[in-house]
Amino acid sequence: GQERAEGQPLWLGSIKSNIGHTQAAAGVAGIIKMVMAMRHGVLPRTLHVDAPSSNVDWEDGAVSLLTEPMAWPETGRPRRAGVSSFGISGTNAHTIIEQPPAAEDREDAAARPSAVPPVLPWPLSAMGGAALRDQARRLRDRLRGTDEDVDLAAIGYTLAAGRTAFEDRAVLVADGREGFLRALEALASGEPATGLVQGSPVAG
């Protein structure tokens, strides 16, 4: 808190007051807290503070406890925060994070193309090999009846997050609709194919 402008102290907070002592995760928890503070432009208050510690000389420099939430406005300079709690030593700031520069000519989010990777995975699972092959046949037939511009990423997400994971599994990897159709055909027929990885449970 040395050599700071009048009325601009170094504000001190604690992640421990929010979620307790997180041991080895305390440092990254502090980073998350400060990234969110930068995003919202607010310094969150430190909880459960009755009075500043008498073991600290609060008069030697400009350090103040965040006993109340404080606005963190844009001033033309990037916001910065120091985070310790990485289990290295005392009160050193072990990492310093800085607000990134504002993107110029920012596009409207709805106008930007979605960030879809060039190759997508489709996970399938079922209770038994026959059921897995049947699922592949049904998905193949459904995909054949869709438009060419079907959202392959959305299908992959639904297969991964919207369905129960059973023991017999396969993963199809392809860069387009035709690639998934070929892999589904191979899985339905019980044949190997490029872009098809299949596994079964192992005893024990």
JSON list of N, CA, C and O in Angstrom, two decimals, residues 28-51:
[
{"chain": "A", "resi": 28, "resn": "VAL", "atom": "N", "xyz": [-6.43, -20.72, -6.68]},
{"chain": "A", "resi": 28, "resn": "VAL", "atom": "CA", "xyz": [-7.27, -20.64, -7.88]},
{"chain": "A", "resi": 28, "resn": "VAL", "atom": "C", "xyz": [-8.66, -20.11, -7.53]},
{"chain": "A", "resi": 28, "resn": "VAL", "atom": "O", "xyz": [-9.29, -19.42, -8.34]},
{"chain": "A", "resi": 29, "resn": "ALA", "atom": "N", "xyz": [-9.14, -20.40, -6.31]},
{"chain": "A", "resi": 29, "resn": "ALA", "atom": "CA", "xyz": [-10.42, -19.83, -5.89]},
{"chain": "A", "resi": 29, "resn": "ALA", "atom": "C", "xyz": [-10.33, -18.31, -5.82]},
{"chain": "A", "resi": 29, "resn": "ALA", "atom": "O", "xyz": [-11.26, -17.59, -6.20]},
{"chain": "A", "resi": 30, "resn": "GLY", "atom": "N", "xyz": [-9.17, -17.81, -5.33]},
{"chain": "A", "resi": 30, "resn": "GLY", "atom": "CA", "xyz": [-8.98, -16.36, -5.29]},
{"chain": "A", "resi": 30, "resn": "GLY", "atom": "C", "xyz": [-8.94, -15.75, -6.68]},
{"chain": "A", "resi": 30, "resn": "GLY", "atom": "O", "xyz": [-9.45, -14.65, -6.91]},
{"chain": "A", "resi": 31, "resn": "ILE", "atom": "N", "xyz": [-8.32, -16.46, -7.63]},
{"chain": "A", "resi": 31, "resn": "ILE", "atom": "CA", "xyz": [-8.29, -15.97, -9.01]},
{"chain": "A", "resi": 31, "resn": "ILE", "atom": "C", "xyz": [-9.71, -15.89, -9.57]},
{"chain": "A", "resi": 31, "resn": "ILE", "atom": "O", "xyz": [-10.10, -14.90, -10.20]},
{"chain": "A", "resi": 32, "resn": "ILE", "atom": "N", "xyz": [-10.50, -16.94, -9.35]},
{"chain": "A", "resi": 32, "resn": "ILE", "atom": "CA", "xyz": [-11.88, -16.94, -9.85]},
{"chain": "A", "resi": 32, "resn": "ILE", "atom": "C", "xyz": [-12.65, -15.77, -9.25]},
{"chain": "A", "resi": 32, "resn": "ILE", "atom": "O", "xyz": [-13.40, -15.07, -9.94]},
{"chain": "A", "resi": 33, "resn": "LYS", "atom": "N", "xyz": [-12.47, -15.55, -7.95]},
{"chain": "A", "resi": 33, "resn": "LYS", "atom": "CA", "xyz": [-13.17, -14.45, -7.29]},
{"chain": "A", "resi": 33, "resn": "LYS", "atom": "C", "xyz": [-12.82, -13.11, -7.92]},
{"chain": "A", "resi": 33, "resn": "LYS", "atom": "O", "xyz": [-13.71, -12.28, -8.18]},
{"chain": "A", "resi": 34, "resn": "MET", "atom": "N", "xyz": [-11.53, -12.88, -8.21]},
{"chain": "A", "resi": 34, "resn": "MET", "atom": "CA", "xyz": [-11.13, -11.59, -8.74]},
{"chain": "A", "resi": 34, "resn": "MET", "atom": "C", "xyz": [-11.50, -11.43, -10.22]},
{"chain": "A", "resi": 34, "resn": "MET", "atom": "O", "xyz": [-11.80, -10.33, -10.68]},
{"chain": "A", "resi": 35, "resn": "VAL", "atom": "N", "xyz": [-11.49, -12.52, -10.97]},
{"chain": "A", "resi": 35, "resn": "VAL", "atom": "CA", "xyz": [-11.96, -12.44, -12.36]},
{"chain": "A", "resi": 35, "resn": "VAL", "atom": "C", "xyz": [-13.43, -12.03, -12.39]},
{"chain": "A", "resi": 35, "resn": "VAL", "atom": "O", "xyz": [-13.85, -11.19, -13.19]},
{"chain": "A", "resi": 36, "resn": "MET", "atom": "N", "xyz": [-14.22, -12.63, -11.50]},
{"chain": "A", "resi": 36, "resn": "MET", "atom": "CA", "xyz": [-15.64, -12.25, -11.43]},
{"chain": "A", "resi": 36, "resn": "MET", "atom": "C", "xyz": [-15.81, -10.81, -10.95]},
{"chain": "A", "resi": 36, "resn": "MET", "atom": "O", "xyz": [-16.71, -10.10, -11.42]},
{"chain": "A", "resi": 37, "resn": "ALA", "atom": "N", "xyz": [-14.94, -10.37, -10.04]},
{"chain": "A", "resi": 37, "resn": "ALA", "atom": "CA", "xyz": [-15.01, -8.99, -9.59]},
{"chain": "A", "resi": 37, "resn": "ALA", "atom": "C", "xyz": [-14.72, -8.02, -10.73]},
{"chain": "A", "resi": 37, "resn": "ALA", "atom": "O", "xyz": [-15.39, -6.99, -10.89]},
{"chain": "A", "resi": 38, "resn": "MET", "atom": "N", "xyz": [-13.73, -8.37, -11.56]},
{"chain": "A", "resi": 38, "resn": "MET", "atom": "CA", "xyz": [-13.44, -7.53, -12.73]},
{"chain": "A", "resi": 38, "resn": "MET", "atom": "C", "xyz": [-14.60, -7.53, -13.71]},
{"chain": "A", "resi": 38, "resn": "MET", "atom": "O", "xyz": [-14.95, -6.49, -14.29]},
{"chain": "A", "resi": 39, "resn": "ARG", "atom": "N", "xyz": [-15.20, -8.69, -13.88]},
{"chain": "A", "resi": 39, "resn": "ARG", "atom": "CA", "xyz": [-16.31, -8.79, -14.84]},
{"chain": "A", "resi": 39, "resn": "ARG", "atom": "C", "xyz": [-17.48, -7.92, -14.41]},
{"chain": "A", "resi": 39, "resn": "ARG", "atom": "O", "xyz": [-18.13, -7.29, -15.25]},
{"chain": "A", "resi": 40, "resn": "HIS", "atom": "N", "xyz": [-17.78, -7.90, -13.10]},
{"chain": "A", "resi": 40, "resn": "HIS", "atom": "CA", "xyz": [-18.94, -7.16, -12.62]},
{"chain": "A", "resi": 40, "resn": "HIS", "atom": "C", "xyz": [-18.61, -5.76, -12.15]},
{"chain": "A", "resi": 40, "resn": "HIS", "atom": "O", "xyz": [-19.52, -4.99, -11.84]},
{"chain": "A", "resi": 41, "resn": "GLY", "atom": "N", "xyz": [-17.31, -5.41, -12.08]},
{"chain": "A", "resi": 41, "resn": "GLY", "atom": "CA", "xyz": [-16.94, -4.06, -11.65]},
{"chain": "A", "resi": 41, "resn": "GLY", "atom": "C", "xyz": [-17.24, -3.79, -10.19]},
{"chain": "A", "resi": 41, "resn": "GLY", "atom": "O", "xyz": [-17.55, -2.66, -9.81]},
{"chain": "A", "resi": 42, "resn": "VAL", "atom": "N", "xyz": [-17.15, -4.83, -9.36]},
{"chain": "A", "resi": 42, "resn": "VAL", "atom": "CA", "xyz": [-17.44, -4.69, -7.93]},
{"chain": "A", "resi": 42, "resn": "VAL", "atom": "C", "xyz": [-16.40, -5.47, -7.13]},
{"chain": "A", "resi": 42, "resn": "VAL", "atom": "O", "xyz": [-16.11, -6.62, -7.45]},
{"chain": "A", "resi": 43, "resn": "LEU", "atom": "N", "xyz": [-15.86, -4.85, -6.09]},
{"chain": "A", "resi": 43, "resn": "LEU", "atom": "CA", "xyz": [-15.00, -5.55, -5.15]},
{"chain": "A", "resi": 43, "resn": "LEU", "atom": "C", "xyz": [-15.87, -6.10, -4.03]},
{"chain": "A", "resi": 43, "resn": "LEU", "atom": "O", "xyz": [-16.46, -5.32, -3.27]},
{"chain": "A", "resi": 44, "resn": "PRO", "atom": "N", "xyz": [-16.02, -7.42, -3.91]},
{"chain": "A", "resi": 44, "resn": "PRO", "atom": "CA", "xyz": [-16.93, -7.97, -2.91]},
{"chain": "A", "resi": 44, "resn": "PRO", "atom": "C", "xyz": [-16.36, -7.81, -1.51]},
{"chain": "A", "resi": 44, "resn": "PRO", "atom": "O", "xyz": [-15.16, -7.85, -1.30]},
{"chain": "A", "resi": 45, "resn": "ARG", "atom": "N", "xyz": [-17.24, -7.63, -0.55]},
{"chain": "A", "resi": 45, "resn": "ARG", "atom": "CA", "xyz": [-16.79, -7.41, 0.82]},
{"chain": "A", "resi": 45, "resn": "ARG", "atom": "C", "xyz": [-16.30, -8.71, 1.44]},
{"chain": "A", "resi": 45, "resn": "ARG", "atom": "O", "xyz": [-16.71, -9.80, 1.06]},
{"chain": "A", "resi": 46, "resn": "THR", "atom": "N", "xyz": [-15.39, -8.56, 2.39]},
{"chain": "A", "resi": 46, "resn": "THR", "atom": "CA", "xyz": [-14.92, -9.69, 3.18]},
{"chain": "A", "resi": 46, "resn": "THR", "atom": "C", "xyz": [-15.88, -9.89, 4.35]},
{"chain": "A", "resi": 46, "resn": "THR", "atom": "O", "xyz": [-16.23, -8.94, 5.06]},
{"chain": "A", "resi": 47, "resn": "LEU", "atom": "N", "xyz": [-16.32, -11.12, 4.53]},
{"chain": "A", "resi": 47, "resn": "LEU", "atom": "CA", "xyz": [-17.34, -11.42, 5.53]},
{"chain": "A", "resi": 47, "resn": "LEU", "atom": "C", "xyz": [-16.71, -11.66, 6.90]},
{"chain": "A", "resi": 47, "resn": "LEU", "atom": "O", "xyz": [-15.52, -11.96, 7.02]},
{"chain": "A", "resi": 48, "resn": "HIS", "atom": "N", "xyz": [-17.53, -11.53, 7.94]},
{"chain": "A", "resi": 48, "resn": "HIS", "atom": "CA", "xyz": [-17.18, -11.91, 9.31]},
{"chain": "A", "resi": 48, "resn": "HIS", "atom": "C", "xyz": [-16.01, -11.12, 9.87]},
{"chain": "A", "resi": 48, "resn": "HIS", "atom": "O", "xyz": [-15.18, -11.65, 10.61]},
{"chain": "A", "resi": 49, "resn": "VAL", "atom": "N", "xyz": [-15.91, -9.84, 9.54]},
{"chain": "A", "resi": 49, "resn": "VAL", "atom": "CA", "xyz": [-14.85, -8.98, 10.07]},
{"chain": "A", "resi": 49, "resn": "VAL", "atom": "C", "xyz": [-15.46, -8.07, 11.13]},
{"chain": "A", "resi": 49, "resn": "VAL", "atom": "O", "xyz": [-16.30, -7.22, 10.82]},
{"chain": "A", "resi": 50, "resn": "ASP", "atom": "N", "xyz": [-15.05, -8.28, 12.38]},
{"chain": "A", "resi": 50, "resn": "ASP", "atom": "CA", "xyz": [-15.52, -7.40, 13.45]},
{"chain": "A", "resi": 50, "resn": "ASP", "atom": "C", "xyz": [-14.63, -6.16, 13.56]},
{"chain": "A", "resi": 50, "resn": "ASP", "atom": "O", "xyz": [-15.11, -5.05, 13.74]},
{"chain": "A", "resi": 51, "resn": "ALA", "atom": "N", "xyz": [-13.30, -6.39, 13.46]},
{"chain": "A", "resi": 51, "resn": "ALA", "atom": "CA", "xyz": [-12.34, -5.28, 13.55]},
{"chain": "A", "resi": 51, "resn": "ALA", "atom": "C", "xyz": [-11.05, -5.72, 12.88]},
{"chain": "A", "resi": 51, "resn": "ALA", "atom": "O", "xyz": [-10.72, -6.91, 12.88]}
]
